[in-house]
XYZ file of C-alpha atoms in Angstrom:
152
model
C 2.325 -5.025 16.911
C 3.660 -2.637 14.256
C 6.488 -1.513 16.569
C 7.440 -5.139 17.249
C 7.524 -5.983 13.536
C 9.554 -2.867 12.731
C 12.057 -3.868 15.425
C 12.173 -7.387 13.997
C 12.867 -6.060 10.484
C 15.564 -3.733 11.835
C 17.209 -6.583 13.791
C 17.106 -8.747 10.695
C 18.744 -5.950 8.692
C 21.451 -5.510 11.327
C 22.161 -9.246 11.298
C 22.371 -9.131 7.496
C 24.915 -6.318 7.784
C 26.901 -8.389 10.277
C 26.838 -11.235 7.746
C 28.163 -8.887 5.078
C 31.020 -7.720 7.315
C 31.759 -11.321 8.298
C 31.960 -12.259 4.610
C 34.422 -9.435 4.002
C 36.584 -10.338 7.004
C 36.657 -14.043 6.170
C 37.472 -13.555 2.491
C 40.088 -10.892 3.229
C 41.745 -13.002 5.922
C 41.888 -15.969 3.568
C 43.430 -13.835 0.821
C 45.951 -12.176 3.129
C 46.960 -15.442 4.804
C 47.825 -17.300 1.584
C 50.986 -15.337 0.657
C 52.196 -15.755 4.233
C 51.891 -19.520 3.930
C 49.149 -19.674 6.550
C 46.231 -21.981 5.906
C 42.963 -20.933 7.527
C 40.671 -23.945 7.264
C 37.013 -23.278 6.688
C 37.214 -19.597 5.765
C 35.724 -20.212 2.319
C 32.892 -22.267 3.778
C 32.129 -19.767 6.530
C 32.252 -16.880 4.067
C 29.646 -18.713 2.005
C 27.479 -19.279 5.067
C 27.752 -15.599 6.004
C 26.869 -14.535 2.466
C 23.776 -16.736 2.448
C 22.785 -15.414 5.877
C 23.207 -11.870 4.601
C 20.906 -12.511 1.650
C 18.114 -14.173 3.578
C 18.206 -11.986 6.667
C 17.988 -8.866 4.494
C 14.764 -9.979 2.764
C 12.268 -8.551 5.259
C 14.236 -5.348 5.834
C 14.407 -4.572 2.123
C 10.727 -5.467 1.698
C 9.751 -3.103 4.510
C 11.678 -0.256 2.883
C 10.287 -0.934 -0.610
C 13.656 -1.860 -2.074
C 12.664 -5.109 -3.767
C 12.401 -4.980 -7.533
C 8.917 -3.920 -8.415
C 7.251 -3.335 -11.749
C 5.245 -0.169 -11.218
C 4.863 0.755 -14.887
C 1.529 -1.061 -15.089
C 0.341 0.114 -11.662
C 0.856 3.756 -12.622
C -1.322 3.409 -15.708
C -4.431 1.791 -14.195
C -7.213 3.254 -12.096
C -7.319 3.110 -8.306
C -9.643 0.088 -8.148
C -7.572 -1.944 -10.577
C -4.392 -0.834 -8.800
C -5.786 -2.046 -5.457
C -6.750 -5.377 -7.049
C -3.294 -5.808 -8.584
C -1.617 -4.857 -5.295
C -3.753 -7.380 -3.431
C -3.016 -10.096 -6.003
C 0.726 -9.461 -5.840
C 0.667 -9.545 -2.033
C -1.340 -12.768 -2.073
C 1.115 -14.349 -4.505
C 4.075 -13.046 -2.490
C 2.571 -14.425 0.701
C 2.112 -17.836 -0.904
C 5.682 -17.929 -2.187
C 7.093 -16.679 1.140
C 5.019 -19.268 3.016
C 6.374 -22.093 0.872
C 9.922 -20.787 1.224
C 9.573 -20.482 5.013
C 7.957 -23.911 5.335
C 10.634 -25.708 3.354
C 13.490 -23.742 4.927
C 12.320 -24.625 8.440
C 11.743 -28.224 7.371
C 15.261 -28.393 5.907
C 16.766 -27.153 9.188
C 14.788 -29.706 11.193
C 15.768 -32.543 8.869
C 19.422 -31.540 8.851
C 19.370 -31.536 12.637
C 17.521 -34.849 12.814
C 19.858 -36.616 10.374
C 22.953 -34.910 11.824
C 24.134 -33.681 8.434
C 27.520 -32.012 8.337
C 29.220 -29.902 5.681
C 31.596 -31.465 3.171
C 34.381 -28.998 4.005
C 37.258 -29.449 6.410
C 35.283 -27.701 9.144
C 32.530 -30.394 9.305
C 29.939 -27.879 10.517
C 26.501 -29.259 11.388
C 24.452 -27.927 8.452
C 21.444 -26.905 10.518
C 23.477 -24.056 12.017
C 24.110 -22.092 8.791
C 20.706 -23.125 7.430
C 19.060 -21.476 10.424
C 19.657 -18.003 8.981
C 17.776 -18.999 5.831
C 14.826 -20.244 7.860
C 14.765 -17.182 10.118
C 15.019 -14.769 7.192
C 12.226 -16.576 5.348
C 9.919 -16.575 8.366
C 10.525 -12.867 9.023
C 9.808 -12.106 5.348
C 6.584 -14.101 5.587
C 5.583 -12.099 8.662
C 6.278 -8.837 6.838
C 4.333 -9.714 3.707
C 1.447 -11.125 5.731
C 1.288 -8.012 7.935
C 1.131 -5.786 4.857
C -1.497 -7.984 3.188
C -3.671 -7.863 6.317
C -3.299 -4.086 6.521
C -4.747 -3.712 3.013
């Protein structure tokens, strides 16, 4: 199971990197096209979608590698029993927050699909498509936090 989760985190990180490159390409193409008098419809919207995908898909990967902001000043000053209790509490709180985020992100995707919501931009993208990266990233983060909490 650990190997599967590690592969899932790595895939999520790779997809986040793809989102970052896509953001760069879309913004750069929009900037370079303007002086040439070329209008590229939707590049701003798609760059925003890619940026959001990058942020959410990177959540589990950064959590796995311990790169999230963490206040360790208190943890370093308490004994091992209190440290374990504080670690457990923080994981429990993180699991609760990640569960709520995942639940509402998935629900938002389902509702956007059900009500056939589309973006306000010129591209008229069905909103459930870009929202899917938020839901996937949230669910993968929930899996990562839960796996770590169970391991303690």
